[in-house]
Amino acid sequence: MMEPVLTIVVPCYNEEEVLPETMMKLGLLLQELMNDELVSKQSKILFVDDGSKDRTWEMIYKEGLKNDHVRGLKLARNVGHQNALLAGLFTAKELSDCVVSIDADLQDDIQVIRDFMLKFHEGCEIVYGVRKGRDTDTFFKRSTAQGFYKIMKMLGVDLIYNHADFRLMSKRALQELERFKEVNLFLRGIVPLLGFRTDVVYYDRLERQAGETKYPLKKMLAFAFDGITSFSISPIRFVLMIGFVSFFMSLVFGGYFLTLKFLGNTETGWTSLITSIWLIGGLQLIAIGLIGEYVGKIYKEAKQRPKYIVDIDSFNLPVPRHRLLNQTGEDELYNLDFRKIAESNK
Ligand code: UDP
Ligand code: MG
């Protein structure tokens, strides 16, 4: 049997500090996997630049020109981790039998990719990397993340506990994933829905090797909220339930107040009145806001805007790579005007 072609997809946003190390380590690993005949010699690492503002793309691009095993994909602007990942997965899928996604910061143990491949050879279509513990995360990150998994579970969303976006997917699984057309694609929730033969590999999560987290609290909360509302309508049900409960309560109270009135000892009642106005008003606002959230999601889905736009694909340059290298010095390469070159090479 021919060895399978593997592509390792790495989304990168302002990762210039950690990128050289990531490139080197992943490159070495890929070489080892090739030597052990676990993956084909055609295997690649695909770096997706998610509209970085630093030298990230320049580094990816140059490496891509020099190194046959490196491919660079530059997105036209920052679209966020999930969409950058999707851009990478769908681009990689075309030329690969299986794709592994991993963060640029080397927090996930890259040696696990070897285990992923072994499982793939055994016939698994999806392999999840799962963290054993979160000792290296701050207490804050650990507890918020765990809270998130618990809430999702309560809301009936099936997530793999302590699994981030470090996983292997086969070409077939990716083809099926592509059929999920939703714009609000929450990968961690969707992938388990695919089914197929799956397995799990456990590993120790390490510290970020360099640079800073690109997920500050605000983004984390937005991510969690998005995950919940993309996957579960329990919040709406909950609101509906509150609605029913307060309706019945008001019937009961109504009856009670009427009896009081007929018995002749009416309260002045200002306190209860004003309290209930505020209470109901608040509940209504919450309910409307929440429903608005879902309407907003529907609005986005209805538009079906593309999730990402590719600017440059280093495997799809207007001029063959070797010709570029012969024509110009490495440092000039980055500033090439592709439209001009394409003209002059006609
Ligand atoms: N990332 C991205 N686009 C963004 C934010 C992050 O592609 O808008 C990438 C980032 O470069 C990294 C991965 O997503 O490879 C995960 O980000 P990070 O490690 O900062 O998140 P954390 O591990 O702290 O949750
Ligand atoms: Mg990280």
CSV table of C-alpha atoms and ligand atoms in Angstrom, one decimal:
chain,number,residue,atom,x,y,z
A,1,MET,CA,0.0,0.0,0.0
A,2,MET,CA,1.1,3.6,-0.7
A,3,GLU,CA,1.7,5.6,2.4
A,4,PRO,CA,-1.0,8.2,3.0
A,5,VAL,CA,-0.3,11.8,2.3
A,6,LEU,CA,-0.5,13.9,5.5
A,7,THR,CA,-1.0,17.6,5.7
A,8,ILE,CA,-0.4,19.3,9.1
A,9,VAL,CA,-2.5,22.5,9.2
A,10,VAL,CA,-1.3,25.3,11.4
A,11,PRO,CA,-3.4,28.5,11.8
A,12,CYS,CA,-1.2,31.5,12.7
A,13,TYR,CA,-2.1,34.9,13.9
A,14,ASN,CA,0.7,37.2,14.8
A,15,GLU,CA,3.0,34.3,15.7
A,16,GLU,CA,6.3,35.6,14.5
A,17,GLU,CA,7.9,34.8,17.8
A,18,VAL,CA,7.1,31.2,17.9
A,19,LEU,CA,7.0,30.4,14.2
A,20,PRO,CA,10.7,29.6,13.6
A,21,GLU,CA,10.6,27.0,16.3
A,22,THR,CA,7.3,25.6,15.2
A,23,MET,CA,8.5,25.3,11.6
A,24,MET,CA,11.7,23.5,12.6
A,25,LYS,CA,10.0,21.1,15.0
A,26,LEU,CA,7.1,20.2,12.8
A,27,GLY,CA,9.6,19.8,9.8
A,28,LEU,CA,11.7,17.4,11.8
A,29,LEU,CA,8.7,15.4,12.9
A,30,LEU,CA,7.4,15.2,9.4
A,31,GLN,CA,10.8,13.9,8.2
A,32,GLU,CA,10.8,11.2,10.9
A,33,LEU,CA,7.3,10.1,9.9
A,34,MET,CA,8.4,9.9,6.3
A,35,ASN,CA,11.5,7.9,7.2
A,36,ASP,CA,9.4,5.5,9.2
A,37,GLU,CA,7.1,5.1,6.2
A,38,LEU,CA,4.1,6.2,8.2
A,39,VAL,CA,3.3,9.0,5.8
A,40,SER,CA,4.0,9.7,2.1
A,41,LYS,CA,7.0,11.8,0.9
A,42,GLN,CA,4.4,14.1,-0.5
A,43,SER,CA,3.2,15.1,3.0
A,44,LYS,CA,3.2,18.8,3.9
A,45,ILE,CA,2.8,21.4,6.5
A,46,LEU,CA,0.3,24.1,5.6
A,47,PHE,CA,0.6,27.4,7.5
A,48,VAL,CA,-2.5,29.6,7.3
A,49,ASP,CA,-1.8,33.2,8.0
A,50,ASP,CA,-4.9,34.6,9.5
A,51,GLY,CA,-4.3,38.2,8.5
A,52,SER,CA,-1.4,38.8,10.8
A,53,LYS,CA,0.0,42.2,11.4
A,54,ASP,CA,3.5,41.1,12.1
A,55,ARG,CA,6.1,39.3,9.9
A,56,THR,CA,4.2,36.0,10.1
A,57,TRP,CA,3.2,35.8,6.5
A,58,GLU,CA,6.7,36.9,5.3
A,59,MET,CA,8.2,34.0,7.2
A,60,ILE,CA,5.7,31.5,6.0
A,61,TYR,CA,6.0,32.6,2.4
A,62,LYS,CA,9.8,32.5,2.4
A,63,GLU,CA,9.9,29.1,3.9
A,64,GLY,CA,7.4,27.9,1.4
A,65,LEU,CA,9.6,29.0,-1.5
A,66,LYS,CA,12.6,27.2,-0.1
A,67,ASN,CA,11.0,24.1,1.4
A,68,ASP,CA,9.0,21.7,-0.7
A,69,HIS,CA,7.2,20.4,2.3
A,70,VAL,CA,5.9,23.8,3.4
A,71,ARG,CA,2.8,25.4,1.9
A,72,GLY,CA,1.6,28.9,2.8
A,73,LEU,CA,-2.0,30.2,2.6
A,74,LYS,CA,-2.5,33.9,3.3
A,75,LEU,CA,-6.1,34.9,4.1
A,76,ALA,CA,-7.2,38.3,2.9
A,77,ARG,CA,-8.0,39.4,6.5
A,78,ASN,CA,-8.3,38.2,10.0
A,79,VAL,CA,-11.2,35.8,10.3
A,80,GLY,CA,-10.5,34.2,13.6
A,81,HIS,CA,-9.1,30.8,14.7
A,82,GLN,CA,-12.1,28.6,13.6
A,83,ASN,CA,-12.4,30.0,10.1
A,84,ALA,CA,-8.7,30.1,9.6
A,85,LEU,CA,-8.6,26.5,10.6
A,86,LEU,CA,-11.4,25.7,8.1
A,87,ALA,CA,-9.6,27.5,5.3
A,88,GLY,CA,-6.6,25.2,6.1
A,89,LEU,CA,-8.5,22.0,6.4
A,90,PHE,CA,-10.5,22.5,3.1
A,91,THR,CA,-7.4,23.6,1.2
A,92,ALA,CA,-5.3,20.7,2.5
A,93,LYS,CA,-8.0,18.2,1.9
A,94,GLU,CA,-7.6,18.3,-1.9
A,95,LEU,CA,-4.0,16.9,-1.9
A,96,SER,CA,-4.1,14.8,1.3
A,97,ASP,CA,-5.4,11.5,2.6
A,98,CYS,CA,-5.5,12.8,6.1
A,99,VAL,CA,-5.1,16.2,7.8
A,100,VAL,CA,-3.9,17.1,11.3
A,101,SER,CA,-4.7,20.5,12.8
A,102,ILE,CA,-2.6,22.0,15.5
A,103,ASP,CA,-2.0,25.4,17.0
A,104,ALA,CA,1.1,27.4,16.1
A,105,ASP,CA,2.2,27.8,19.7
A,106,LEU,CA,3.3,24.1,20.2
A,107,GLN,CA,1.1,23.8,23.3
A,108,ASP,CA,0.0,20.4,22.0
A,109,ASP,CA,2.6,17.6,22.1
A,110,ILE,CA,3.5,17.2,18.4
A,111,GLN,CA,4.8,13.7,19.0
A,112,VAL,CA,1.2,12.7,19.4
A,113,ILE,CA,0.8,13.1,15.6
A,114,ARG,CA,2.7,9.8,15.3
A,115,ASP,CA,0.0,8.1,17.4
A,116,PHE,CA,-2.6,9.8,15.2
A,117,MET,CA,-1.0,8.3,12.1
A,118,LEU,CA,-0.9,4.8,13.7
A,119,LYS,CA,-4.6,5.1,14.5
A,120,PHE,CA,-5.3,6.2,11.0
A,121,HIS,CA,-3.4,3.2,9.7
A,122,GLU,CA,-5.7,1.1,11.9
A,123,GLY,CA,-8.7,2.5,10.0
A,124,CYS,CA,-9.8,5.5,12.2
A,125,GLU,CA,-11.2,8.4,10.3
A,126,ILE,CA,-11.1,10.9,13.2
A,127,VAL,CA,-8.6,10.9,16.0
A,128,TYR,CA,-9.0,13.4,18.9
A,129,GLY,CA,-6.1,14.7,20.9
A,130,VAL,CA,-7.2,15.0,24.5
A,131,ARG,CA,-5.3,16.8,27.3
A,132,LYS,CA,-4.7,14.7,30.4
A,133,GLY,CA,-4.7,17.7,32.6
A,134,ARG,CA,-4.5,21.4,32.5
A,135,ASP,CA,-1.6,21.9,35.0
A,136,THR,CA,0.1,24.4,32.7
A,137,ASP,CA,-2.9,26.6,32.2
A,138,THR,CA,-3.6,29.3,34.7
A,139,PHE,CA,-6.2,28.6,37.3
A,140,PHE,CA,-8.5,31.1,35.6
A,141,LYS,CA,-8.3,29.5,32.2
A,142,ARG,CA,-8.7,26.1,33.6
A,143,SER,CA,-11.8,26.8,35.6
A,144,THR,CA,-13.5,28.8,32.8
A,145,ALA,CA,-12.8,26.1,30.3
A,146,GLN,CA,-14.2,23.4,32.6
A,147,GLY,CA,-17.2,25.5,33.3
A,148,PHE,CA,-17.7,25.8,29.5
A,149,TYR,CA,-17.7,22.0,29.0
A,150,LYS,CA,-20.1,21.5,31.9
A,151,ILE,CA,-22.6,24.1,30.6
A,152,MET,CA,-22.4,22.6,27.1
A,153,LYS,CA,-23.1,19.2,28.5
A,154,MET,CA,-26.0,20.5,30.4
A,155,LEU,CA,-27.4,22.1,27.3
A,156,GLY,CA,-27.1,18.7,25.5
A,157,VAL,CA,-24.1,19.5,23.3
A,158,ASP,CA,-21.8,16.5,22.8
A,159,LEU,CA,-18.2,17.8,23.2
A,160,ILE,CA,-15.1,15.8,23.7
A,161,TYR,CA,-14.0,16.8,27.1
A,162,ASN,CA,-10.6,18.6,27.1
A,163,HIS,CA,-10.2,18.3,23.4
A,164,ALA,CA,-9.3,21.5,21.6
A,165,ASP,CA,-8.7,21.6,17.9
A,166,PHE,CA,-5.8,19.2,17.8
A,167,ARG,CA,-7.1,16.2,15.8
A,168,LEU,CA,-6.6,14.1,12.7
A,169,MET,CA,-9.4,13.9,10.1
A,170,SER,CA,-9.4,11.7,7.0
A,171,LYS,CA,-10.1,13.0,3.6
A,172,ARG,CA,-13.6,11.4,3.7
A,173,ALA,CA,-14.4,13.0,7.1
A,174,LEU,CA,-13.4,16.4,5.7
A,175,GLN,CA,-15.5,15.9,2.6
A,176,GLU,CA,-18.5,15.3,4.9
A,177,LEU,CA,-17.5,18.2,7.1
A,178,GLU,CA,-17.7,20.4,4.0
A,179,ARG,CA,-21.3,19.6,3.5
A,180,PHE,CA,-22.1,21.4,6.8
A,181,LYS,CA,-22.8,24.7,5.1
A,182,GLU,CA,-23.5,26.7,8.2
A,183,VAL,CA,-21.7,30.0,8.6
A,184,ASN,CA,-21.5,29.7,12.4
A,185,LEU,CA,-19.5,26.6,12.3
A,186,PHE,CA,-18.4,25.5,15.7
A,187,LEU,CA,-15.9,22.8,14.8
A,188,ARG,CA,-15.6,21.0,18.2
A,189,GLY,CA,-19.3,20.5,18.2
A,190,ILE,CA,-19.7,19.5,14.6
A,191,VAL,CA,-16.9,17.0,14.2
A,192,PRO,CA,-18.4,14.5,16.7
A,193,LEU,CA,-21.6,14.7,14.7
A,194,LEU,CA,-19.8,13.2,11.7
A,195,GLY,CA,-19.7,9.8,13.2
A,196,PHE,CA,-17.2,7.5,11.5
A,197,ARG,CA,-14.7,5.4,13.3
A,198,THR,CA,-13.0,7.6,15.9
A,199,ASP,CA,-10.4,7.2,18.6
A,200,VAL,CA,-8.7,9.4,21.2
A,201,VAL,CA,-5.1,9.9,22.1
A,202,TYR,CA,-4.2,11.4,25.5
A,203,TYR,CA,-1.3,13.8,26.0
A,204,ASP,CA,0.1,16.4,28.3
A,205,ARG,CA,-0.5,20.0,27.4
A,206,LEU,CA,2.6,22.2,27.5
A,207,GLU,CA,3.2,25.9,28.0
A,208,ARG,CA,2.9,28.2,25.0
A,209,GLN,CA,6.5,28.2,23.6
A,210,ALA,CA,6.6,31.9,22.8
A,211,GLY,CA,4.4,34.9,22.2
A,212,GLU,CA,1.1,35.6,23.9
A,213,THR,CA,-2.3,34.0,23.9
A,214,LYS,CA,-4.5,35.2,21.1
A,215,TYR,CA,-7.6,34.4,23.1
A,216,PRO,CA,-8.1,37.0,25.7
A,217,LEU,CA,-11.1,36.7,28.1
A,218,LYS,CA,-13.4,38.7,25.8
A,219,LYS,CA,-12.7,36.4,22.8
A,220,MET,CA,-13.0,33.3,25.0
A,221,LEU,CA,-16.5,34.4,26.3
A,222,ALA,CA,-17.6,35.2,22.7
A,223,PHE,CA,-16.4,31.8,21.6
A,224,ALA,CA,-18.2,30.0,24.4
A,225,PHE,CA,-21.4,32.0,23.8
A,226,ASP,CA,-21.2,31.3,20.1
A,227,GLY,CA,-20.7,27.7,20.8
A,228,ILE,CA,-23.8,27.5,22.9
A,229,THR,CA,-26.1,29.4,20.7
A,230,SER,CA,-24.9,27.6,17.5
A,231,PHE,CA,-25.6,24.3,19.0
A,232,SER,CA,-28.4,24.5,21.4
A,233,ILE,CA,-31.8,26.0,21.6
A,234,SER,CA,-32.1,25.2,25.3
A,235,PRO,CA,-31.7,28.8,26.3
A,236,ILE,CA,-34.8,29.7,24.3
A,237,ARG,CA,-36.7,26.8,25.8
A,238,PHE,CA,-35.6,28.0,29.2
A,239,VAL,CA,-37.0,31.5,28.5
A,240,LEU,CA,-40.3,29.9,27.3
A,241,MET,CA,-40.4,27.9,30.5
A,242,ILE,CA,-39.9,31.0,32.6
A,243,GLY,CA,-42.7,32.6,30.6
A,244,PHE,CA,-45.1,29.8,31.4
A,245,VAL,CA,-44.2,29.8,35.1
A,246,SER,CA,-44.7,33.5,35.5
A,247,PHE,CA,-48.0,33.3,33.6
A,248,PHE,CA,-49.3,30.7,36.0
A,249,MET,CA,-47.9,32.6,39.0
A,250,SER,CA,-49.8,35.7,37.8
A,251,LEU,CA,-53.0,33.6,37.5
A,252,VAL,CA,-52.5,32.4,41.1
A,253,PHE,CA,-51.7,35.8,42.4
A,254,GLY,CA,-54.5,37.4,40.4
A,255,GLY,CA,-56.9,35.0,42.1
A,256,TYR,CA,-55.4,35.8,45.5
A,257,PHE,CA,-55.7,39.5,45.0
A,258,LEU,CA,-59.2,39.3,43.8
A,259,THR,CA,-60.2,37.3,46.9
A,260,LEU,CA,-58.5,39.9,49.0
A,261,LYS,CA,-60.4,42.7,47.2
A,262,PHE,CA,-63.8,41.0,47.7
A,263,LEU,CA,-63.0,40.3,51.4
A,264,GLY,CA,-62.4,44.1,51.7
A,265,ASN,CA,-58.9,44.2,53.0
A,266,THR,CA,-57.0,45.4,49.9
A,267,GLU,CA,-53.3,46.3,50.3
A,268,THR,CA,-52.0,49.6,49.0
A,269,GLY,CA,-49.8,47.3,46.9
A,270,TRP,CA,-47.4,49.8,45.4
A,271,THR,CA,-44.4,47.7,46.3
A,272,SER,CA,-45.6,44.5,44.8
A,273,LEU,CA,-46.7,46.3,41.7
A,274,ILE,CA,-43.5,48.1,41.0
A,275,THR,CA,-41.5,45.0,41.7
A,276,SER,CA,-43.4,42.9,39.3
A,277,ILE,CA,-43.2,45.6,36.6
A,278,TRP,CA,-39.5,45.6,36.9
A,279,LEU,CA,-39.3,41.8,37.1
A,280,ILE,CA,-41.5,41.2,34.1
A,281,GLY,CA,-39.8,44.0,32.2
A,282,GLY,CA,-36.4,42.5,32.8
A,283,LEU,CA,-37.5,39.1,31.9
A,284,GLN,CA,-39.0,40.3,28.7
A,285,LEU,CA,-35.9,42.2,27.7
A,286,ILE,CA,-33.8,39.1,28.4
A,287,ALA,CA,-36.2,37.0,26.4
A,288,ILE,CA,-36.3,39.3,23.4
A,289,GLY,CA,-32.5,39.8,23.5
A,290,LEU,CA,-32.0,36.1,23.5
A,291,ILE,CA,-34.4,35.5,20.7
A,292,GLY,CA,-32.7,38.3,18.9
A,293,GLU,CA,-29.4,36.4,19.2
A,294,TYR,CA,-30.9,33.5,17.4
A,295,VAL,CA,-32.5,35.7,14.8
A,296,GLY,CA,-29.1,37.2,14.2
A,297,LYS,CA,-27.7,33.8,13.7
A,298,ILE,CA,-30.4,33.0,11.2
A,299,TYR,CA,-29.7,36.3,9.4
A,300,LYS,CA,-26.1,35.4,9.1
A,301,GLU,CA,-26.9,31.9,7.8
A,302,ALA,CA,-29.4,33.3,5.3
A,303,LYS,CA,-26.7,35.5,3.8
A,304,GLN,CA,-24.3,32.5,3.4
A,305,ARG,CA,-21.2,34.8,3.3
A,306,PRO,CA,-17.9,33.0,2.6
A,307,LYS,CA,-16.2,32.1,5.8
A,308,TYR,CA,-12.8,33.2,4.6
A,309,ILE,CA,-11.1,34.6,1.5
A,310,VAL,CA,-7.8,33.4,0.3
A,311,ASP,CA,-5.3,36.1,-0.8
A,312,ILE,CA,-2.2,34.0,-1.7
A,313,ASP,CA,-1.6,30.3,-1.9
A,314,SER,CA,2.1,29.6,-2.2
A,315,PHE,CA,1.3,26.5,-4.2
A,316,ASN,CA,-0.7,28.5,-6.6
A,317,LEU,CA,1.6,31.4,-7.5
A,318,PRO,CA,1.4,32.9,-11.0
A,319,VAL,CA,5.1,31.9,-11.6
A,320,PRO,CA,6.6,28.5,-10.7
A,321,ARG,CA,8.5,28.6,-7.5
A,322,HIS,CA,11.9,27.5,-8.8
A,323,ARG,CA,11.8,30.3,-11.4
A,324,LEU,CA,11.1,32.8,-8.7
A,325,LEU,CA,14.0,31.6,-6.7
A,326,ASN,CA,16.3,31.8,-9.8
A,327,GLN,CA,15.2,35.3,-10.6
A,328,THR,CA,15.5,37.1,-7.3
A,329,GLY,CA,17.3,37.2,-4.1
A,330,GLU,CA,15.5,35.8,-1.1
A,331,ASP,CA,14.8,39.2,0.6
A,332,GLU,CA,13.4,40.7,-2.5
A,333,LEU,CA,11.0,37.8,-3.0
A,334,TYR,CA,8.6,39.0,-0.4
A,335,ASN,CA,8.0,42.2,-2.2
A,336,LEU,CA,7.4,40.8,-5.6
A,337,ASP,CA,4.5,42.2,-7.6
A,338,PHE,CA,2.8,39.0,-8.8
A,339,ARG,CA,0.7,40.7,-11.4
A,340,LYS,CA,3.8,42.3,-13.1
A,341,ILE,CA,5.7,39.0,-13.0
A,342,ALA,CA,2.8,37.1,-14.6
A,343,GLU,CA,2.8,39.7,-17.4
A,344,SER,CA,6.5,39.5,-18.1
A,345,ASN,CA,6.5,35.7,-18.1
A,346,LYS,CA,3.8,35.5,-20.7
B,1,UDP,N1,-5.3,32.2,15.8
B,1,UDP,C1,-5.8,32.5,14.6
B,1,UDP,N2,-6.6,33.6,14.4
B,1,UDP,C2,-7.0,34.4,15.5
B,1,UDP,C3,-6.6,34.0,16.8
B,1,UDP,C4,-5.8,32.9,16.9
B,1,UDP,O1,-5.5,31.8,13.6
B,1,UDP,O2,-7.7,35.3,15.3
B,1,UDP,C5,-4.5,31.0,16.0
B,1,UDP,C6,-3.2,31.2,16.8
B,1,UDP,O3,-2.2,31.7,16.0
B,1,UDP,C7,-2.9,29.9,17.4
B,1,UDP,C8,-4.3,29.3,17.6
B,1,UDP,O4,-5.2,30.0,16.8
B,1,UDP,O5,-2.2,29.0,16.5
B,1,UDP,C9,-4.7,29.2,19.0
B,1,UDP,O6,-4.5,30.5,19.6
B,1,UDP,P1,-3.9,30.7,21.0
B,1,UDP,O7,-2.8,29.7,21.2
B,1,UDP,O8,-3.5,32.1,21.2
B,1,UDP,O9,-5.1,30.3,22.0
B,1,UDP,P2,-5.0,29.6,23.4
B,1,UDP,O10,-4.2,28.4,23.3
B,1,UDP,O11,-4.4,30.6,24.3
B,1,UDP,O12,-6.4,29.3,23.8
B,2,MG,MG,-2.4,28.2,22.7
